[in-house]
Structures are given as C-alpha cells and as structure tokens.
Amino acid sequence: MTEFDLPDHEYLTVPELAELLRLKERKIYDLAASGEVPCSRATGKLLFPALEIRAWIERAKSGGDNTTPMERPQILLGSHDPLLDWAMRQSRSGLASYVDGSQDGLERFIKGDGIATGLHLRDGKTGQWNTPIVERMAARQNAVLIHFASRQRGLVYRGDGHALTALDDIADLRFVPRQPGSGTDRLFLDLASKANLNLGKLTQSDVARSEDEAVESIRRGTADVTFGLEAVAQSYGLRFTPLIEEEFALLVDRKAWFEPAFQCFLTFCQTEAFAQRAASMGGYDVSGLGKVLWNA
C-alpha cells in the first residue's frame, strides 16, 4: 500500500495507516494522541477517515498547510450534476469542468486545482450534509460553502417488472455502482448498512462515473437498477423510487467568487430560465440556491 493506493473503504485502522506511512503502530497512536493526524473513535478503536488522511498527506507533501493565495484554474471540480452542467454551458461563463466525484473534487480543490467543487457528502453520524467534512478538511482554505440544490435520490429502474419500494428490494437484481469515494457511493454504502443489505451477494455491473452513465446502463438493459437521481431517471423515461433528499453544495474559492467567470455563472443561476429548467427536469428544489452554509 502506498500514499496513492489507499483502501476503498471509508476508514483506516491503525495497522493500515502504519503500513501506509511506513511507521510503527506506536507512532500512529502518538500522532493520534497529539492531534496531528485526523482520527475518530468507534467502539473503543481508533479509526482514520481515508478522505481526510489523503488531504493530510497532500498537505505534508507540499510543506504543511499553505495559506498563501494560489492562482486557481477556472475549473469546477467534484460531483456530477446534470443541472449544474446545463447551467455552466448556458451561462457562457467560460468555466470548464472536471468531475469525478465529491471526494476527488474536495481533494483537488484543497490542492488548488479549481475554483470550486460540487459536493454531496453526508456525515453518517449526524446526518448533516457537506458542512462537517468541509469544516474538518477545508478550514484553512479561503473558501465559502453555498447551497446549490436539493435533489431527490433513489432507485432508478425499468418499468418491465414489479415496483421497487425499498433498498433491500434490489438484492436479486443487477446493480450499477458508482466510483469509490463519490458522494453517491458513500451514501449508498451507509444506507445499505442500515438496511442490512448484503453487498457481498449483490450482482454488480461495471462502475459508472457519472449520474448519466449509471442511468444509461439501465436504459440499455445491461443492468436492472442503480442509485440515481430523479431528474436523470425522468430524462431517460425510467421508473424512480425516492429514498432520500440530498443537499448538493458548492465549495467556492472566495477570491474566484468575485471574478467575472463565476459571477456570470452565478447570475445565470438566479434567472427565471434556470428556475424553469430545474422545474422541468424534476427532482430539484433550487429555492435555497446561494444560501451560505459555511464560511471559512
């Protein structure tokens, strides 16, 4: 295991972190006791959040927490959202995008790879969206977290069988997973655990790296069900069972907030055309767009 090869699971144990850092386990306990490394305790054991460990390693590689302003490229990172994609194109803001999941986006944002990142990361303990992990990981970033939209997420499937009403109904179906570290994957694993769904017996297809790719697999018939968005299900004419309403937020560099590109994008998101598009897609509530959720 290397610093570029962390396990897919959400938490590392003491032995796993010791192997990753090539340190003795005693040193790991010392780092945890001093607060130098992010950790939590569950059932009396030390656990280390993999996402935060990645960011901690990156900060160490660059010589510590860098508070010097960096020149960020005009790129929006993070999680894929169809409404956000549409708004970026229609606004003609000049912003580009690189989306590969919430975890990837947050890590890249901390390194300065973009001006903003889209997130839908739910804290399993508190049920809060985005703010807890942003507070832990981006406290030294000159950034603000704003609400973009509330989205309906649930089971997306074809209409040629019986209705699916709960997560455990998918046990005998072919399921399209999302990439490890994505907000969708993290949320699915959390809900599956609460539903006592045996993932070891779940038949899974190839990983999909976007909302559209996952639902397209269902439309083509290469799989039976995925954990997707109502808006995408509607666009492909598929059935949808809502399971949870999630918060999709944008973590934005404060300097970039006032620059023309992001202001052009934000201004467009406050137009009637944007509101009508969100309503026509279904599964979105954009009434809280722009609300400040966290301010560094």
PDB file of C-alpha atoms in Angstrom:
ATOM      1  CA  MET A   1       0.000   0.000   0.000  1.00  0.00           C
ATOM      2  CA  THR A   2       1.345   3.494  -0.895  1.00  0.00           C
ATOM      3  CA  GLU A   3       0.140   7.028  -0.350  1.00  0.00           C
ATOM      4  CA  PHE A   4      -1.508   6.827  -3.782  1.00  0.00           C
ATOM      5  CA  ASP A   5      -3.148   3.487  -3.045  1.00  0.00           C
ATOM      6  CA  LEU A   6      -5.442   3.934  -0.070  1.00  0.00           C
ATOM      7  CA  PRO A   7      -8.138   1.300   0.508  1.00  0.00           C
ATOM      8  CA  ASP A   8     -11.586   1.920  -0.946  1.00  0.00           C
ATOM      9  CA  HIS A   9     -13.266   1.686   2.460  1.00  0.00           C
ATOM     10  CA  GLU A  10     -14.036   4.882   4.354  1.00  0.00           C
ATOM     11  CA  TYR A  11     -11.885   4.341   7.460  1.00  0.00           C
ATOM     12  CA  LEU A  12      -8.351   3.032   8.010  1.00  0.00           C
ATOM     13  CA  THR A  13      -7.294   1.004  11.040  1.00  0.00           C
ATOM     14  CA  VAL A  14      -4.085   1.601  12.986  1.00  0.00           C
ATOM     15  CA  PRO A  15      -2.236  -1.236  11.165  1.00  0.00           C
ATOM     16  CA  GLU A  16      -3.400   0.032   7.768  1.00  0.00           C
ATOM     17  CA  LEU A  17      -2.264   3.589   8.457  1.00  0.00           C
ATOM     18  CA  ALA A  18       1.038   2.340   9.881  1.00  0.00           C
ATOM     19  CA  GLU A  19       1.635   0.351   6.673  1.00  0.00           C
ATOM     20  CA  LEU A  20       0.638   3.323   4.521  1.00  0.00           C
ATOM     21  CA  LEU A  21       3.034   5.703   6.287  1.00  0.00           C
ATOM     22  CA  ARG A  22       5.707   3.044   6.887  1.00  0.00           C
ATOM     23  CA  LEU A  23       5.683   3.778  10.615  1.00  0.00           C
ATOM     24  CA  LYS A  24       5.393   1.637  13.696  1.00  0.00           C
ATOM     25  CA  GLU A  25       1.924   1.333  15.192  1.00  0.00           C
ATOM     26  CA  ARG A  26       3.155   3.008  18.381  1.00  0.00           C
ATOM     27  CA  LYS A  27       3.945   6.136  16.336  1.00  0.00           C
ATOM     28  CA  ILE A  28       0.417   6.125  14.901  1.00  0.00           C
ATOM     29  CA  TYR A  29      -1.027   6.160  18.430  1.00  0.00           C
ATOM     30  CA  ASP A  30       1.284   9.073  19.279  1.00  0.00           C
ATOM     31  CA  LEU A  31       0.159  11.030  16.203  1.00  0.00           C
ATOM     32  CA  ALA A  32      -3.494  10.439  17.076  1.00  0.00           C
ATOM     33  CA  ALA A  33      -2.987  11.455  20.715  1.00  0.00           C
ATOM     34  CA  SER A  34      -1.295  14.698  19.688  1.00  0.00           C
ATOM     35  CA  GLY A  35      -3.999  15.558  17.174  1.00  0.00           C
ATOM     36  CA  GLU A  36      -1.508  15.658  14.301  1.00  0.00           C
ATOM     37  CA  VAL A  37      -3.483  13.149  12.260  1.00  0.00           C
ATOM     38  CA  PRO A  38      -7.298  13.166  11.728  1.00  0.00           C
ATOM     39  CA  CYS A  39      -8.973  10.327  13.592  1.00  0.00           C
ATOM     40  CA  SER A  40     -12.109   9.245  15.437  1.00  0.00           C
ATOM     41  CA  ARG A  41     -13.017   6.586  17.963  1.00  0.00           C
ATOM     42  CA  ALA A  42     -15.677   3.917  17.498  1.00  0.00           C
ATOM     43  CA  THR A  43     -16.274   1.022  19.893  1.00  0.00           C
ATOM     44  CA  GLY A  44     -13.050   1.966  21.631  1.00  0.00           C
ATOM     45  CA  LYS A  45     -10.911   1.689  18.491  1.00  0.00           C
ATOM     46  CA  LEU A  46      -9.029   4.387  16.617  1.00  0.00           C
ATOM     47  CA  LEU A  47     -10.253   4.878  13.053  1.00  0.00           C
ATOM     48  CA  PHE A  48      -8.788   7.241  10.468  1.00  0.00           C
ATOM     49  CA  PRO A  49     -11.083   8.747   7.772  1.00  0.00           C
ATOM     50  CA  ALA A  50      -9.462   7.853   4.440  1.00  0.00           C
ATOM     51  CA  LEU A  51     -10.626  11.045   2.726  1.00  0.00           C
ATOM     52  CA  GLU A  52      -9.067  13.242   5.408  1.00  0.00           C
ATOM     53  CA  ILE A  53      -5.900  11.148   5.508  1.00  0.00           C
ATOM     54  CA  ARG A  54      -5.446  11.771   1.777  1.00  0.00           C
ATOM     55  CA  ALA A  55      -5.701  15.533   2.301  1.00  0.00           C
ATOM     56  CA  TRP A  56      -3.364  15.346   5.325  1.00  0.00           C
ATOM     57  CA  ILE A  57      -0.743  13.553   3.208  1.00  0.00           C
ATOM     58  CA  GLU A  58      -1.082  16.117   0.412  1.00  0.00           C
ATOM     59  CA  ARG A  59      -0.578  18.992   2.847  1.00  0.00           C
ATOM     60  CA  ALA A  60       2.511  17.302   4.248  1.00  0.00           C
ATOM     61  CA  LYS A  61       3.913  16.783   0.727  1.00  0.00           C
ATOM     62  CA  SER A  62       3.583  20.490  -0.034  1.00  0.00           C
ATOM     63  CA  GLY A  63       5.261  21.512   3.207  1.00  0.00           C
ATOM     64  CA  GLY A  64       2.305  21.972   5.514  1.00  0.00           C
ATOM     65  CA  ASP A  65      -0.906  23.991   5.377  1.00  0.00           C
ATOM     66  CA  ASN A  66      -0.311  26.616   2.725  1.00  0.00           C
ATOM     67  CA  THR A  67      -2.252  29.791   3.319  1.00  0.00           C
ATOM     68  CA  THR A  68      -0.541  31.725   0.511  1.00  0.00           C
ATOM     69  CA  PRO A  69      -3.114  32.649  -2.159  1.00  0.00           C
ATOM     70  CA  MET A  70      -2.808  30.344  -5.171  1.00  0.00           C
ATOM     71  CA  GLU A  71      -3.750  31.019  -8.765  1.00  0.00           C
ATOM     72  CA  ARG A  72      -6.541  28.563  -9.402  1.00  0.00           C
ATOM     73  CA  PRO A  73      -7.583  27.476 -12.907  1.00  0.00           C
ATOM     74  CA  GLN A  74     -11.147  28.359 -13.931  1.00  0.00           C
ATOM     75  CA  ILE A  75     -12.356  24.791 -13.415  1.00  0.00           C
ATOM     76  CA  LEU A  76     -15.324  23.459 -11.465  1.00  0.00           C
ATOM     77  CA  LEU A  77     -14.465  20.135  -9.815  1.00  0.00           C
ATOM     78  CA  GLY A  78     -16.281  17.456  -7.865  1.00  0.00           C
ATOM     79  CA  SER A  79     -19.546  15.631  -8.251  1.00  0.00           C
ATOM     80  CA  HIS A  80     -21.533  15.398 -11.457  1.00  0.00           C
ATOM     81  CA  ASP A  81     -24.869  17.201 -11.527  1.00  0.00           C
ATOM     82  CA  PRO A  82     -26.967  17.488 -14.729  1.00  0.00           C
ATOM     83  CA  LEU A  83     -28.498  20.860 -13.815  1.00  0.00           C
ATOM     84  CA  LEU A  84     -25.091  22.283 -12.958  1.00  0.00           C
ATOM     85  CA  ASP A  85     -23.696  21.019 -16.274  1.00  0.00           C
ATOM     86  CA  TRP A  86     -26.517  22.706 -18.174  1.00  0.00           C
ATOM     87  CA  ALA A  87     -26.138  26.000 -16.288  1.00  0.00           C
ATOM     88  CA  MET A  88     -22.399  26.145 -16.968  1.00  0.00           C
ATOM     89  CA  ARG A  89     -22.999  25.811 -20.709  1.00  0.00           C
ATOM     90  CA  GLN A  90     -25.969  28.162 -20.888  1.00  0.00           C
ATOM     91  CA  SER A  91     -24.309  30.876 -18.811  1.00  0.00           C
ATOM     92  CA  ARG A  92     -21.393  31.108 -21.278  1.00  0.00           C
ATOM     93  CA  SER A  93     -19.208  31.922 -18.296  1.00  0.00           C
ATOM     94  CA  GLY A  94     -16.097  30.288 -19.734  1.00  0.00           C
ATOM     95  CA  LEU A  95     -15.822  27.909 -16.776  1.00  0.00           C
ATOM     96  CA  ALA A  96     -14.603  24.399 -17.536  1.00  0.00           C
ATOM     97  CA  SER A  97     -15.336  21.268 -15.519  1.00  0.00           C
ATOM     98  CA  TYR A  98     -13.535  18.166 -14.318  1.00  0.00           C
ATOM     99  CA  VAL A  99     -15.940  15.957 -12.399  1.00  0.00           C
ATOM    100  CA  ASP A 100     -15.031  12.616 -10.839  1.00  0.00           C
ATOM    101  CA  GLY A 101     -16.901  12.504  -7.538  1.00  0.00           C
ATOM    102  CA  SER A 102     -17.154  14.511  -4.337  1.00  0.00           C
ATOM    103  CA  GLN A 103     -14.061  13.026  -2.696  1.00  0.00           C
ATOM    104  CA  ASP A 104     -11.874  13.624  -5.734  1.00  0.00           C
ATOM    105  CA  GLY A 105     -13.189  17.162  -6.103  1.00  0.00           C
ATOM    106  CA  LEU A 106     -12.578  18.103  -2.477  1.00  0.00           C
ATOM    107  CA  GLU A 107      -9.019  16.770  -2.592  1.00  0.00           C
ATOM    108  CA  ARG A 108      -8.295  18.620  -5.841  1.00  0.00           C
ATOM    109  CA  PHE A 109      -9.842  21.830  -4.518  1.00  0.00           C
ATOM    110  CA  ILE A 110      -7.584  21.733  -1.450  1.00  0.00           C
ATOM    111  CA  LYS A 111      -4.586  21.353  -3.782  1.00  0.00           C
ATOM    112  CA  GLY A 112      -5.745  24.377  -5.805  1.00  0.00           C
ATOM    113  CA  ASP A 113      -6.795  22.513  -8.962  1.00  0.00           C
ATOM    114  CA  GLY A 114     -10.004  24.502  -9.442  1.00  0.00           C
ATOM    115  CA  ILE A 115     -12.053  27.453  -8.219  1.00  0.00           C
ATOM    116  CA  ALA A 116     -14.987  25.414  -6.874  1.00  0.00           C
ATOM    117  CA  THR A 117     -16.130  21.880  -6.247  1.00  0.00           C
ATOM    118  CA  GLY A 118     -19.563  20.261  -6.151  1.00  0.00           C
ATOM    119  CA  LEU A 119     -20.270  18.128  -3.079  1.00  0.00           C
ATOM    120  CA  HIS A 120     -22.962  15.863  -1.671  1.00  0.00           C
ATOM    121  CA  LEU A 121     -21.204  14.229   1.273  1.00  0.00           C
ATOM    122  CA  ARG A 122     -23.369  13.111   4.175  1.00  0.00           C
ATOM    123  CA  ASP A 123     -21.962  12.624   7.664  1.00  0.00           C
ATOM    124  CA  GLY A 124     -23.102   9.159   8.727  1.00  0.00           C
ATOM    125  CA  LYS A 125     -23.153  10.030  12.423  1.00  0.00           C
ATOM    126  CA  THR A 126     -25.070  13.316  12.355  1.00  0.00           C
ATOM    127  CA  GLY A 127     -26.933  13.049   9.045  1.00  0.00           C
ATOM    128  CA  GLN A 128     -25.653  16.523   8.107  1.00  0.00           C
ATOM    129  CA  TRP A 129     -24.634  17.253   4.541  1.00  0.00           C
ATOM    130  CA  ASN A 130     -21.271  18.659   3.439  1.00  0.00           C
ATOM    131  CA  THR A 131     -20.612  21.107   6.278  1.00  0.00           C
ATOM    132  CA  PRO A 132     -18.986  18.672   8.765  1.00  0.00           C
ATOM    133  CA  ILE A 133     -16.380  17.368   6.317  1.00  0.00           C
ATOM    134  CA  VAL A 134     -15.733  20.819   4.857  1.00  0.00           C
ATOM    135  CA  GLU A 135     -15.158  22.187   8.361  1.00  0.00           C
ATOM    136  CA  ARG A 136     -12.608  19.444   9.024  1.00  0.00           C
ATOM    137  CA  MET A 137     -10.798  19.468   5.697  1.00  0.00           C
ATOM    138  CA  ALA A 138     -11.095  22.997   4.310  1.00  0.00           C
ATOM    139  CA  ALA A 139     -10.781  25.072   7.468  1.00  0.00           C
ATOM    140  CA  ARG A 140      -7.574  26.669   6.154  1.00  0.00           C
ATOM    141  CA  GLN A 141      -8.986  27.345   2.699  1.00  0.00           C
ATOM    142  CA  ASN A 142     -10.136  30.850   1.835  1.00  0.00           C
ATOM    143  CA  ALA A 143     -13.488  29.488   0.747  1.00  0.00           C
ATOM    144  CA  VAL A 144     -17.250  29.553   1.230  1.00  0.00           C
ATOM    145  CA  LEU A 145     -19.768  26.696   1.003  1.00  0.00           C
ATOM    146  CA  ILE A 146     -23.101  27.566  -0.626  1.00  0.00           C
ATOM    147  CA  HIS A 147     -26.275  25.598  -1.301  1.00  0.00           C
ATOM    148  CA  PHE A 148     -26.888  24.806  -4.965  1.00  0.00           C
ATOM    149  CA  ALA A 149     -29.921  22.497  -4.904  1.00  0.00           C
ATOM    150  CA  SER A 150     -31.782  19.812  -3.005  1.00  0.00           C
ATOM    151  CA  ARG A 151     -32.086  16.621  -5.074  1.00  0.00           C
ATOM    152  CA  GLN A 152     -34.241  13.518  -4.864  1.00  0.00           C
ATOM    153  CA  ARG A 153     -32.131  10.346  -4.963  1.00  0.00           C
ATOM    154  CA  GLY A 154     -33.368   6.776  -5.014  1.00  0.00           C
ATOM    155  CA  LEU A 155     -33.790   3.655  -7.120  1.00  0.00           C
ATOM    156  CA  VAL A 156     -33.800   4.037 -10.910  1.00  0.00           C
ATOM    157  CA  TYR A 157     -35.078   1.022 -12.850  1.00  0.00           C
ATOM    158  CA  ARG A 158     -37.033  -0.041 -15.927  1.00  0.00           C
ATOM    159  CA  GLY A 159     -40.796  -0.405 -15.880  1.00  0.00           C
ATOM    160  CA  ASP A 160     -40.986  -4.005 -17.065  1.00  0.00           C
ATOM    161  CA  GLY A 161     -41.091  -5.612 -13.612  1.00  0.00           C
ATOM    162  CA  HIS A 162     -42.587  -5.162 -10.167  1.00  0.00           C
ATOM    163  CA  ALA A 163     -42.221  -1.851  -8.355  1.00  0.00           C
ATOM    164  CA  LEU A 164     -39.244  -1.354  -6.054  1.00  0.00           C
ATOM    165  CA  THR A 165     -40.184   0.252  -2.761  1.00  0.00           C
ATOM    166  CA  ALA A 166     -37.097  -0.104  -0.543  1.00  0.00           C
ATOM    167  CA  LEU A 167     -33.359  -0.625  -0.831  1.00  0.00           C
ATOM    168  CA  ASP A 168     -33.482  -4.298   0.107  1.00  0.00           C
ATOM    169  CA  ASP A 169     -35.690  -4.941  -2.960  1.00  0.00           C
ATOM    170  CA  ILE A 170     -32.566  -4.825  -5.139  1.00  0.00           C
ATOM    171  CA  ALA A 171     -30.931  -7.913  -3.562  1.00  0.00           C
ATOM    172  CA  ASP A 172     -31.569 -10.168  -6.582  1.00  0.00           C
ATOM    173  CA  LEU A 173     -31.060  -7.523  -9.283  1.00  0.00           C
ATOM    174  CA  ARG A 174     -28.039  -6.379 -11.299  1.00  0.00           C
ATOM    175  CA  PHE A 175     -26.853  -3.112  -9.760  1.00  0.00           C
ATOM    176  CA  VAL A 176     -24.791  -0.287 -11.297  1.00  0.00           C
ATOM    177  CA  PRO A 177     -22.313   1.032  -8.671  1.00  0.00           C
ATOM    178  CA  ARG A 178     -20.594   4.429  -8.666  1.00  0.00           C
ATOM    179  CA  GLN A 179     -16.873   5.005  -8.175  1.00  0.00           C
ATOM    180  CA  PRO A 180     -15.470   4.603  -4.639  1.00  0.00           C
ATOM    181  CA  GLY A 181     -15.226   7.950  -2.875  1.00  0.00           C
ATOM    182  CA  SER A 182     -18.096   9.523  -4.785  1.00  0.00           C
ATOM    183  CA  GLY A 183     -20.879  11.029  -2.697  1.00  0.00           C
ATOM    184  CA  THR A 184     -23.313   8.559  -4.241  1.00  0.00           C
ATOM    185  CA  ASP A 185     -21.197   5.531  -3.358  1.00  0.00           C
ATOM    186  CA  ARG A 186     -20.613   6.714   0.207  1.00  0.00           C
ATOM    187  CA  LEU A 187     -24.311   7.379   0.722  1.00  0.00           C
ATOM    188  CA  PHE A 188     -25.336   4.054  -0.823  1.00  0.00           C
ATOM    189  CA  LEU A 189     -22.956   2.115   1.448  1.00  0.00           C
ATOM    190  CA  ASP A 190     -24.299   3.945   4.500  1.00  0.00           C
ATOM    191  CA  LEU A 191     -27.960   3.301   3.619  1.00  0.00           C
ATOM    192  CA  ALA A 192     -27.227  -0.308   2.616  1.00  0.00           C
ATOM    193  CA  SER A 193     -25.630  -0.922   6.009  1.00  0.00           C
ATOM    194  CA  LYS A 194     -28.681   0.492   7.792  1.00  0.00           C
ATOM    195  CA  ALA A 195     -30.955  -1.692   5.630  1.00  0.00           C
ATOM    196  CA  ASN A 196     -28.827  -4.800   6.353  1.00  0.00           C
ATOM    197  CA  LEU A 197     -28.345  -5.313   2.628  1.00  0.00           C
ATOM    198  CA  ASN A 198     -25.710  -7.989   1.988  1.00  0.00           C
ATOM    199  CA  LEU A 199     -23.464  -6.299  -0.582  1.00  0.00           C
ATOM    200  CA  GLY A 200     -21.360  -9.433  -0.905  1.00  0.00           C
ATOM    201  CA  LYS A 201     -24.262 -11.170  -2.629  1.00  0.00           C
ATOM    202  CA  LEU A 202     -25.224  -8.207  -4.793  1.00  0.00           C
ATOM    203  CA  THR A 203     -24.531  -8.672  -8.510  1.00  0.00           C
ATOM    204  CA  GLN A 204     -22.789  -5.519  -9.711  1.00  0.00           C
ATOM    205  CA  SER A 205     -22.014  -4.265 -13.207  1.00  0.00           C
ATOM    206  CA  ASP A 206     -19.097  -2.064 -14.241  1.00  0.00           C
ATOM    207  CA  VAL A 207     -18.615   1.147 -12.230  1.00  0.00           C
ATOM    208  CA  ALA A 208     -20.309   4.258 -13.660  1.00  0.00           C
ATOM    209  CA  ARG A 209     -18.502   7.568 -13.146  1.00  0.00           C
ATOM    210  CA  SER A 210     -21.439   9.945 -13.665  1.00  0.00           C
ATOM    211  CA  GLU A 211     -25.159  10.166 -12.996  1.00  0.00           C
ATOM    212  CA  ASP A 212     -25.965   9.859 -16.707  1.00  0.00           C
ATOM    213  CA  GLU A 213     -23.644   6.904 -17.263  1.00  0.00           C
ATOM    214  CA  ALA A 214     -25.257   4.957 -14.406  1.00  0.00           C
ATOM    215  CA  VAL A 215     -28.811   5.523 -15.652  1.00  0.00           C
ATOM    216  CA  GLU A 216     -27.853   4.920 -19.282  1.00  0.00           C
ATOM    217  CA  SER A 217     -26.801   1.394 -18.252  1.00  0.00           C
ATOM    218  CA  ILE A 218     -30.346   0.776 -17.034  1.00  0.00           C
ATOM    219  CA  ARG A 219     -31.881   2.117 -20.232  1.00  0.00           C
ATOM    220  CA  ARG A 220     -29.636  -0.136 -22.348  1.00  0.00           C
ATOM    221  CA  GLY A 221     -30.579  -3.162 -20.251  1.00  0.00           C
ATOM    222  CA  THR A 222     -27.030  -4.024 -19.143  1.00  0.00           C
ATOM    223  CA  ALA A 223     -28.211  -3.722 -15.531  1.00  0.00           C
ATOM    224  CA  ASP A 224     -31.510  -3.587 -13.638  1.00  0.00           C
ATOM    225  CA  VAL A 225     -31.195  -0.810 -11.079  1.00  0.00           C
ATOM    226  CA  THR A 226     -28.959   1.992  -9.848  1.00  0.00           C
ATOM    227  CA  PHE A 227     -28.927   4.524  -7.017  1.00  0.00           C
ATOM    228  CA  GLY A 228     -29.565   7.658  -9.027  1.00  0.00           C
ATOM    229  CA  LEU A 229     -31.301  10.990  -9.363  1.00  0.00           C
ATOM    230  CA  GLU A 230     -34.970  11.503 -10.163  1.00  0.00           C
ATOM    231  CA  ALA A 231     -34.072  14.137 -12.770  1.00  0.00           C
ATOM    232  CA  VAL A 232     -31.927  11.678 -14.734  1.00  0.00           C
ATOM    233  CA  ALA A 233     -34.498   8.895 -14.409  1.00  0.00           C
ATOM    234  CA  GLN A 234     -37.135  11.197 -15.930  1.00  0.00           C
ATOM    235  CA  SER A 235     -34.871  12.236 -18.793  1.00  0.00           C
ATOM    236  CA  TYR A 236     -34.404   8.567 -19.757  1.00  0.00           C
ATOM    237  CA  GLY A 237     -38.070   7.616 -19.245  1.00  0.00           C
ATOM    238  CA  LEU A 238     -37.327   5.215 -16.378  1.00  0.00           C
ATOM    239  CA  ARG A 239     -39.107   4.472 -13.117  1.00  0.00           C
ATOM    240  CA  PHE A 240     -37.961   6.082  -9.891  1.00  0.00           C
ATOM    241  CA  THR A 241     -38.480   5.335  -6.190  1.00  0.00           C
ATOM    242  CA  PRO A 242     -37.310   8.174  -3.907  1.00  0.00           C
ATOM    243  CA  LEU A 243     -35.238   7.158  -0.881  1.00  0.00           C
ATOM    244  CA  ILE A 244     -33.594  10.368   0.336  1.00  0.00           C
ATOM    245  CA  GLU A 245     -33.377  14.093  -0.322  1.00  0.00           C
ATOM    246  CA  GLU A 246     -29.774  15.231  -0.534  1.00  0.00           C
ATOM    247  CA  GLU A 247     -28.040  18.587  -0.447  1.00  0.00           C
ATOM    248  CA  PHE A 248     -25.799  19.459  -3.382  1.00  0.00           C
ATOM    249  CA  ALA A 249     -23.460  22.304  -2.473  1.00  0.00           C
ATOM    250  CA  LEU A 250     -20.586  24.255  -3.996  1.00  0.00           C
ATOM    251  CA  LEU A 251     -17.360  24.976  -2.127  1.00  0.00           C
ATOM    252  CA  VAL A 252     -16.027  28.114  -3.799  1.00  0.00           C
ATOM    253  CA  ASP A 253     -12.705  29.931  -3.506  1.00  0.00           C
ATOM    254  CA  ARG A 254     -13.512  33.368  -2.090  1.00  0.00           C
ATOM    255  CA  LYS A 255     -11.243  35.240  -4.496  1.00  0.00           C
ATOM    256  CA  ALA A 256     -12.720  33.417  -7.503  1.00  0.00           C
ATOM    257  CA  TRP A 257     -16.243  34.199  -6.264  1.00  0.00           C
ATOM    258  CA  PHE A 258     -15.821  37.862  -7.268  1.00  0.00           C
ATOM    259  CA  GLU A 259     -14.175  37.177 -10.621  1.00  0.00           C
ATOM    260  CA  PRO A 260     -16.186  37.601 -13.864  1.00  0.00           C
ATOM    261  CA  ALA A 261     -16.459  33.920 -14.771  1.00  0.00           C
ATOM    262  CA  PHE A 262     -18.050  32.739 -11.538  1.00  0.00           C
ATOM    263  CA  GLN A 263     -20.215  35.858 -11.224  1.00  0.00           C
ATOM    264  CA  CYS A 264     -21.518  35.255 -14.746  1.00  0.00           C
ATOM    265  CA  PHE A 265     -22.380  31.679 -13.824  1.00  0.00           C
ATOM    266  CA  LEU A 266     -23.988  32.672 -10.509  1.00  0.00           C
ATOM    267  CA  THR A 267     -26.030  35.443 -12.113  1.00  0.00           C
ATOM    268  CA  PHE A 268     -27.427  32.996 -14.655  1.00  0.00           C
ATOM    269  CA  CYS A 269     -28.409  30.599 -11.852  1.00  0.00           C
ATOM    270  CA  GLN A 270     -30.675  33.330 -10.473  1.00  0.00           C
ATOM    271  CA  THR A 271     -32.646  33.747 -13.701  1.00  0.00           C
ATOM    272  CA  GLU A 272     -36.149  32.524 -14.499  1.00  0.00           C
ATOM    273  CA  ALA A 273     -34.693  30.315 -17.252  1.00  0.00           C
ATOM    274  CA  PHE A 274     -32.648  28.436 -14.672  1.00  0.00           C
ATOM    275  CA  ALA A 275     -35.642  28.022 -12.341  1.00  0.00           C
ATOM    276  CA  GLN A 276     -37.812  26.740 -15.201  1.00  0.00           C
ATOM    277  CA  ARG A 277     -35.142  24.261 -16.272  1.00  0.00           C
ATOM    278  CA  ALA A 278     -34.854  22.895 -12.726  1.00  0.00           C
ATOM    279  CA  ALA A 279     -38.643  22.504 -12.512  1.00  0.00           C
ATOM    280  CA  SER A 280     -38.868  20.763 -15.895  1.00  0.00           C
ATOM    281  CA  MET A 281     -36.113  18.278 -15.039  1.00  0.00           C
ATOM    282  CA  GLY A 282     -37.897  17.161 -11.862  1.00  0.00           C
ATOM    283  CA  GLY A 283     -36.429  16.123  -8.545  1.00  0.00           C
ATOM    284  CA  TYR A 284     -34.795  19.508  -7.857  1.00  0.00           C
ATOM    285  CA  ASP A 285     -35.555  22.245  -5.337  1.00  0.00           C
ATOM    286  CA  VAL A 286     -33.449  25.338  -6.059  1.00  0.00           C
ATOM    287  CA  SER A 287     -35.278  27.730  -3.749  1.00  0.00           C
ATOM    288  CA  GLY A 288     -32.262  27.891  -1.419  1.00  0.00           C
ATOM    289  CA  LEU A 289     -29.649  28.480  -4.111  1.00  0.00           C
ATOM    290  CA  GLY A 290     -26.852  30.732  -2.892  1.00  0.00           C
ATOM    291  CA  LYS A 291     -27.505  30.267   0.826  1.00  0.00           C
ATOM    292  CA  VAL A 292     -24.222  30.335   2.733  1.00  0.00           C
ATOM    293  CA  LEU A 293     -23.753  27.080   4.617  1.00  0.00           C
ATOM    294  CA  TRP A 294     -20.200  27.624   5.859  1.00  0.00           C
ATOM    295  CA  ASN A 295     -17.733  30.487   5.723  1.00  0.00           C
ATOM    296  CA  ALA A 296     -14.040  29.901   6.371  1.00  0.00           C
TER     297      ALA A 296
END
